[in-house]
Short mmCIF file of C-alpha atoms in Angstrom, two decimals:
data_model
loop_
_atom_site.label_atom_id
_atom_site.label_comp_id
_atom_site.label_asym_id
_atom_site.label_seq_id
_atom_site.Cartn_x
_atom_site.Cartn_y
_atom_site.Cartn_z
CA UNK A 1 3.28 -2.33 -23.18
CA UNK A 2 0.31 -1.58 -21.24
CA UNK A 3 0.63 0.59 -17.81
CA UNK A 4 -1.53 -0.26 -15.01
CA UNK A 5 -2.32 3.26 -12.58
CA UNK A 6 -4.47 1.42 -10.33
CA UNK A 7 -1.60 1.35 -7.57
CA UNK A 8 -0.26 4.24 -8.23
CA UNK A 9 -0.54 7.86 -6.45
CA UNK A 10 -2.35 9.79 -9.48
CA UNK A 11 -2.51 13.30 -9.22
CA UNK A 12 -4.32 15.54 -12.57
CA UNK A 13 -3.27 19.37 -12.59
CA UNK A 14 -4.28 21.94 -15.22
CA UNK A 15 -1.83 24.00 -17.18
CA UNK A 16 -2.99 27.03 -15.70
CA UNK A 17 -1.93 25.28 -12.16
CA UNK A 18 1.41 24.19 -13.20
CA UNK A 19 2.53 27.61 -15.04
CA UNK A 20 1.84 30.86 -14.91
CA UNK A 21 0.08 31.45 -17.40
CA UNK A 22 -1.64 35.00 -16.55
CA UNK A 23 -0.71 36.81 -19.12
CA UNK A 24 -2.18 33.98 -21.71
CA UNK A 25 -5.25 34.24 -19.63
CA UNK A 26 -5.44 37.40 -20.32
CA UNK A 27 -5.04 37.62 -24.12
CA UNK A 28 -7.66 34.96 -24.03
CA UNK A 29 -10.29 36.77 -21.93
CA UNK A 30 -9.99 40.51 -23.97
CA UNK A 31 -8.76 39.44 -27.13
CA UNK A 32 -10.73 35.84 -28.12
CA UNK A 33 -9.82 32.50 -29.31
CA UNK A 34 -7.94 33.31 -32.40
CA UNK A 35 -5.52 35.84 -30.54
CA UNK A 36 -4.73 33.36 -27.81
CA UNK A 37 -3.62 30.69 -30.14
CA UNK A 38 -1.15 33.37 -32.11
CA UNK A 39 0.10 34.27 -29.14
CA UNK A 40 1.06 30.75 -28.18
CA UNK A 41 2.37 29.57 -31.29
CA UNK A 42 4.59 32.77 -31.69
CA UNK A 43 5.42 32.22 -28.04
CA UNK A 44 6.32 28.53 -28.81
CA UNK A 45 10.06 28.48 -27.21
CA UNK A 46 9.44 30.99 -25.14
CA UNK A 47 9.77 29.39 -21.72
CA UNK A 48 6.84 29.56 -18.92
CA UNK A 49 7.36 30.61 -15.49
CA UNK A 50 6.13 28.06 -12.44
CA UNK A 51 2.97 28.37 -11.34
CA UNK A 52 1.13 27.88 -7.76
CA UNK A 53 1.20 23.68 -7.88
CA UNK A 54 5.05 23.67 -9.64
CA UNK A 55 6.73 22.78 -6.57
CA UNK A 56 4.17 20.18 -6.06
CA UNK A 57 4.26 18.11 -8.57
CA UNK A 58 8.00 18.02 -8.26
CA UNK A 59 7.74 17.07 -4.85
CA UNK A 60 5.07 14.19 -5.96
CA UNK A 61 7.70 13.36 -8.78
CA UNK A 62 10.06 12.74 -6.30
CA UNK A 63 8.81 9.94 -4.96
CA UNK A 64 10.14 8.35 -7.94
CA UNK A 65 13.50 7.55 -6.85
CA UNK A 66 15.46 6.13 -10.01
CA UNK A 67 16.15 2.32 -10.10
CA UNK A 68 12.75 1.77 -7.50
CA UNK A 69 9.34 0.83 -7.86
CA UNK A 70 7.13 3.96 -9.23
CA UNK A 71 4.66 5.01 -7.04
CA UNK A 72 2.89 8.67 -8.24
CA UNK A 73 1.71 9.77 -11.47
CA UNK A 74 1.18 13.52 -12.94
CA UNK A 75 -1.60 13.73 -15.74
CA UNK A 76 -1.56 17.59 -17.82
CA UNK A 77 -4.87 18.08 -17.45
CA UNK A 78 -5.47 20.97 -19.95
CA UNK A 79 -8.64 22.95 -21.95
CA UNK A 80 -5.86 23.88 -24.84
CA UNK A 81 -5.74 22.29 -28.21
CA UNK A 82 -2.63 20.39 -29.56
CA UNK A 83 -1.50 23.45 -31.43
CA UNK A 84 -1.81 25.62 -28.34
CA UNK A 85 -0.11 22.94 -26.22
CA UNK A 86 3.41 23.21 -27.38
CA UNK A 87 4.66 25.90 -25.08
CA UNK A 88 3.15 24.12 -22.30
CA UNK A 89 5.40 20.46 -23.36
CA UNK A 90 8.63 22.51 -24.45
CA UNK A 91 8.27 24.22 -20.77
CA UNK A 92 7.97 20.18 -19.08
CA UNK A 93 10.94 19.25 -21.22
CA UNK A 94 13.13 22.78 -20.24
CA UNK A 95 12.38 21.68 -16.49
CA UNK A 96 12.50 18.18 -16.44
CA UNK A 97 9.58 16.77 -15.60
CA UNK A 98 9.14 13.11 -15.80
CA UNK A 99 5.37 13.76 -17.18
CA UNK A 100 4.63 11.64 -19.85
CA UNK A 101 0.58 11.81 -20.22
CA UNK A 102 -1.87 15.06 -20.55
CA UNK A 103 -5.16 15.24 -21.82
CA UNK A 104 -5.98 18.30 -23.83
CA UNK A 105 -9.41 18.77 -24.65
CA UNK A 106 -9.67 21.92 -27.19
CA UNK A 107 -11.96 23.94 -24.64
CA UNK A 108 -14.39 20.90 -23.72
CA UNK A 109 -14.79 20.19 -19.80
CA UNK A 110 -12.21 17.81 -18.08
CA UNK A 111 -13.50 16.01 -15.32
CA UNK A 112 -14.96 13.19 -17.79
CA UNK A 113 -11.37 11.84 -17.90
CA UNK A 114 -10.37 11.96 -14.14
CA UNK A 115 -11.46 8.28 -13.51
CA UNK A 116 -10.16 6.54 -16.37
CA UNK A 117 -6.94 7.64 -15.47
CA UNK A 118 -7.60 6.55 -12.20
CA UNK A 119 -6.99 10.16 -10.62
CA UNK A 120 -6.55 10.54 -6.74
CA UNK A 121 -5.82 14.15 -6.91
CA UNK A 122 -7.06 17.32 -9.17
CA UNK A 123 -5.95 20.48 -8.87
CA UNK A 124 -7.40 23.49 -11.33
CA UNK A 125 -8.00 26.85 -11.75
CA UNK A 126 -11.68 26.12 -13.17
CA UNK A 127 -14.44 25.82 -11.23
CA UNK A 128 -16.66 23.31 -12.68
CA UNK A 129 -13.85 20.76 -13.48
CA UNK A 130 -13.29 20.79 -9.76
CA UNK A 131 -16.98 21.17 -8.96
CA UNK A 132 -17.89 18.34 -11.07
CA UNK A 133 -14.73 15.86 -9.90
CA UNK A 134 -15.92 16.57 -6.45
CA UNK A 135 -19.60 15.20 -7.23
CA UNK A 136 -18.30 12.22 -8.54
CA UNK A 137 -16.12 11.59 -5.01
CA UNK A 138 -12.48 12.66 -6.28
CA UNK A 139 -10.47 14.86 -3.71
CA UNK A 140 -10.24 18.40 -6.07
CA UNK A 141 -9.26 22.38 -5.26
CA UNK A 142 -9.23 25.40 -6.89
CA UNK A 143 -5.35 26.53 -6.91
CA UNK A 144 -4.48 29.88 -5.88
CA UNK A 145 -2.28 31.97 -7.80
CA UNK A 146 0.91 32.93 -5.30
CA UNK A 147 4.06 34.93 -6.24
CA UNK A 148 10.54 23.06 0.94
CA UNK A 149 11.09 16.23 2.44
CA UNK A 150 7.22 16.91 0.42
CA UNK A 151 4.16 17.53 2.81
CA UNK A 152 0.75 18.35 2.46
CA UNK A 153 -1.97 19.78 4.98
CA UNK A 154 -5.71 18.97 4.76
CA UNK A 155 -8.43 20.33 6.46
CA UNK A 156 -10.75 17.72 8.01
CA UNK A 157 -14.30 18.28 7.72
CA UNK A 158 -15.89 18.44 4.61
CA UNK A 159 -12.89 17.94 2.51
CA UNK A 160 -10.87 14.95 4.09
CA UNK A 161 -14.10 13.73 5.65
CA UNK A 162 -17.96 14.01 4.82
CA UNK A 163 -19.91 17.32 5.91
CA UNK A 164 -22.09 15.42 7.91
CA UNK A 165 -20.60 17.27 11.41
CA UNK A 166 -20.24 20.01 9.97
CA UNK A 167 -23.43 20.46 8.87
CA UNK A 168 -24.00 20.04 12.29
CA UNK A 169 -22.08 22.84 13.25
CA UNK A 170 -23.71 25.48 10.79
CA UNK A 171 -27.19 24.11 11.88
CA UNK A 172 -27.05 24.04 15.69
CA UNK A 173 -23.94 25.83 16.50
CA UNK A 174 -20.52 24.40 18.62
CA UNK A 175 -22.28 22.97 21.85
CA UNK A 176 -24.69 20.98 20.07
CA UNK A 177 -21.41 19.96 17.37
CA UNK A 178 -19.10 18.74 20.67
CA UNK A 179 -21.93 17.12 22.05
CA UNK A 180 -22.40 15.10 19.04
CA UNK A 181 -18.89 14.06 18.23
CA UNK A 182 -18.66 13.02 21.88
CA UNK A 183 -21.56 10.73 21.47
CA UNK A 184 -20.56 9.45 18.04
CA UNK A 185 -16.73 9.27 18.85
CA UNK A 186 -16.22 5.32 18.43
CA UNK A 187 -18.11 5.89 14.99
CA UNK A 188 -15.53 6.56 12.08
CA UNK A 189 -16.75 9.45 10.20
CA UNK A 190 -17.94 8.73 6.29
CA UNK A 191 -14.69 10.10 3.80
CA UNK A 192 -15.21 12.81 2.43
CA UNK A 193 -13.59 13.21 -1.39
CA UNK A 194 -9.94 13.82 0.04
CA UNK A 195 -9.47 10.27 1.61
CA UNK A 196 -8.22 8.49 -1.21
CA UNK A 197 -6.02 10.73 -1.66
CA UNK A 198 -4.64 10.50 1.98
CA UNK A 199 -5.02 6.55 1.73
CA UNK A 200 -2.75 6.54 -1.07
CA UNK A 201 -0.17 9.28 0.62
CA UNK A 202 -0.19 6.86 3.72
CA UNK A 203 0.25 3.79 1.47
CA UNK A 204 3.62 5.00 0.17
CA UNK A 205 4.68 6.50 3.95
CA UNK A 206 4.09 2.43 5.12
CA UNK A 207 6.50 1.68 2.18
CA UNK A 208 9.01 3.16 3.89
CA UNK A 209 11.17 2.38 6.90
CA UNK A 210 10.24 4.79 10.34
CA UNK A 211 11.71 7.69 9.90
CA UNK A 212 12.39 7.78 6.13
CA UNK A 213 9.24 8.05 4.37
CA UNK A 214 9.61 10.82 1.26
CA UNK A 215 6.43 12.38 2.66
CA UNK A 216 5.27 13.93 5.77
CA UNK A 217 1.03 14.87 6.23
CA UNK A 218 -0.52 16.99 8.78
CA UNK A 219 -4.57 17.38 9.56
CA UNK A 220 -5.54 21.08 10.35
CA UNK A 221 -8.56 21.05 12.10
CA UNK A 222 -10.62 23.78 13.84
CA UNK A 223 -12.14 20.79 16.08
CA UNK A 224 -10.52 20.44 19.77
CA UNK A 225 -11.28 18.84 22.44
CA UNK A 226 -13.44 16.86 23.31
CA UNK A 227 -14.07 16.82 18.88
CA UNK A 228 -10.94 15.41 18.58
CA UNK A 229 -11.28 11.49 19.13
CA UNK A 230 -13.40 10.94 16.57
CA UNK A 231 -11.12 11.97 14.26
CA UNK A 232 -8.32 9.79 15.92
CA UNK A 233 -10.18 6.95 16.15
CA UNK A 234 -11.21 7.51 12.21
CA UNK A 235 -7.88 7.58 11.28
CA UNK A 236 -6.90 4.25 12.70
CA UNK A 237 -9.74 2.72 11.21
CA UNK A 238 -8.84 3.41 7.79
CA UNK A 239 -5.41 2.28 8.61
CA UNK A 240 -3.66 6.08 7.63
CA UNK A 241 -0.69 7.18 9.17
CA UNK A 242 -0.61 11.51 9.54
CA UNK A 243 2.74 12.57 10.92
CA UNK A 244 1.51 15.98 12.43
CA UNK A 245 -2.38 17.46 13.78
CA UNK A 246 -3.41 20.25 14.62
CA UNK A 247 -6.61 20.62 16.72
CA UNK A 248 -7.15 24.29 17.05
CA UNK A 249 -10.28 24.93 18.47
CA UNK A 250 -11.03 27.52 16.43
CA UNK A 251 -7.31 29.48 16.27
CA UNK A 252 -6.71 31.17 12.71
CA UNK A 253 -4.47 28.72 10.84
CA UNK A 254 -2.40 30.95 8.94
CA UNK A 255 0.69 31.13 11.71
CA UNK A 256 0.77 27.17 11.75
CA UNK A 257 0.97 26.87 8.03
CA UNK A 258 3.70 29.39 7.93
CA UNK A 259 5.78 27.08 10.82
CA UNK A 260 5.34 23.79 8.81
CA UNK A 261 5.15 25.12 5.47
CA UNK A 262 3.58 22.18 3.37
CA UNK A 263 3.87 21.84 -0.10
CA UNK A 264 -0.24 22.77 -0.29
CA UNK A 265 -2.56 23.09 1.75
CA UNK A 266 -6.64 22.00 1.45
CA UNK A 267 -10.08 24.09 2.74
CA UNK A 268 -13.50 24.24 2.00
CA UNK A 269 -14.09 27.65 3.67
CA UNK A 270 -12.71 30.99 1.55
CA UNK A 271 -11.72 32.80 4.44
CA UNK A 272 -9.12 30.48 5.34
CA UNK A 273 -7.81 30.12 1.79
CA UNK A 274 -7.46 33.99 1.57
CA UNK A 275 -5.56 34.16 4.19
CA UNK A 276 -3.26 30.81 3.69
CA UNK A 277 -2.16 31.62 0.15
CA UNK A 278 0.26 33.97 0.82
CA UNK A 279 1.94 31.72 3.02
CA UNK A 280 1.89 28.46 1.27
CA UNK A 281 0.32 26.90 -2.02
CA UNK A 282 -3.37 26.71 -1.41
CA UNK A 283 -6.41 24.63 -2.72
CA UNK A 284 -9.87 25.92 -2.02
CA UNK A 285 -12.47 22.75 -2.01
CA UNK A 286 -15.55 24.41 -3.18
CA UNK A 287 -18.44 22.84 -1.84
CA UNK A 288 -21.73 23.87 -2.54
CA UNK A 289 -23.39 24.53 1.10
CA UNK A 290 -21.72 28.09 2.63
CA UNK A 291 -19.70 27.38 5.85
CA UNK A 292 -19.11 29.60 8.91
CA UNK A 293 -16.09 30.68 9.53
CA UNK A 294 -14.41 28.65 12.88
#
């Protein structure tokens, strides 16, 4: 029987994002090829520990509920090889995760497979993959490595919008930046590669009745006032709903994200990531142009 995905909440995460898988890493990088795939297949039933986008994807799983419609996805998105693999599918079956697709591509780059199955979210540990998913418009991070209803925080510009402000920003500095988003503030800003990804969030929050939705969002912005309305007024016209936002005119984010404590959070800029994935689960959006810090 043939499974449609079109309408569904997809979200593609690596096996290095789901598990810990450090220590493989590691054999991999000093010992080779040959070593890692020993160590696997003597490791077989040895059970892997969860790694920085576990909680996640059980969140995202939960919006599931048994004898409803389905409405999200997860796709193993993973460089091993079938052989090497097993560890990884005895570890979904030991926790329970109702994951029943994975591409594994023996080593070869992934993000050639992100649109045929019609992903909305990628999270990975490798660079390109997320690098490359980003060119082609999909919302994708970089997952830290860290040793709680589901939410999610996103960063606006440049991730959940296009850079187009911010470039702004970099070029002519914060007066020139407020002076522009007050003149442009009736004019939705362009999406950037996270909004898909927050359409289809807000899809399945309208799904519910007020009050009850299995998901919460919230927008952390550096913007503030007057910066702010655009944003608003984008918002509305895409139709998306965001339960909580932040405008913080330039306040470190780190204390916030420790009070609402969302299942991950989303920035382009390093120094916020740094500092955020202590706190929470934390996706760094690599985008090519260097940002300043705000």
């Amino acid at each position: 029987m043939s499974v449609q995905l079109d309408d569904l909440l997809v979200v593609g995460i690596s096996s290095r994002a789901l598990f810990d898988l450090r220590e493989e890493d590691r054999v991999f990088r000093e010992q080779g090829l040959e070593a890692y795939r020993r160590y696997q297949l003597d490791n077989e039933e040895r059970l892997l520990r969860p790694g920085s986008g576990f909680e996640l994807v059980k969140a995202i799983l939960r919006l599931n509920q048994p004898g409803g419609r389905r409405r999200a996805e997860v796709v193993i998105m993973s460089r091993n090889s079938t052989e090497t693999s097993l560890r990884i599918f005895n570890s979904i079956d030991h926790y329970d995760l109702d994951i029943d697709r994975a591409v594994l591509s023996g080593g070869a780059p992934l993000a050639t497979y992100l649109r045929a199955f019609r992903v909305d979210l990628f999270l990975s540990q490798y660079e390109d993959d997320v690098a490359t998913a980003l060119e082609a418009g999909i919302g994708a991070a970089i997952l830290y490595d860290r040793q709680h209803q589901p939410s999610d925080e996103i960063h606006g510009d440049a991730t959940l919008f296009s850079d187009e402000s911010e470039k702004i920003f970099q070029d002519h500095g914060l007066e020139a930046f407020s002076r522009h988003e007050a003149e442009k503030a009736r004019q939705p800003l362009s999406e950037g590669p996270f909004a898909g990804f927050l359409k289809s969030l807000s899809a399945i929050q309208r799904e519910s009745p007020p009050g009850q939705s299995p998901i919460r969002t919230a927008l952390v912005t550096a913007r503030g006032r007057p910066a702010h309305e655009r944003v608003i007024r984008t918002l509305l016209a895409w139709n998306v709903v965001i339960d909580e936002a932040f405008f913080l005119g330039g306040v470190q984010k780190t204390e916030f994200l420790s009070a609402f404590r969302p299942h991950i959070f989303f920035d382009d800029q390093p120094v916020h990531c740094e500092r955020a994935a202590p706190a929470v689960a934390t996706g760094r959006v690599p985008f090519p142009t260097p940002v300043k810090s705000g």
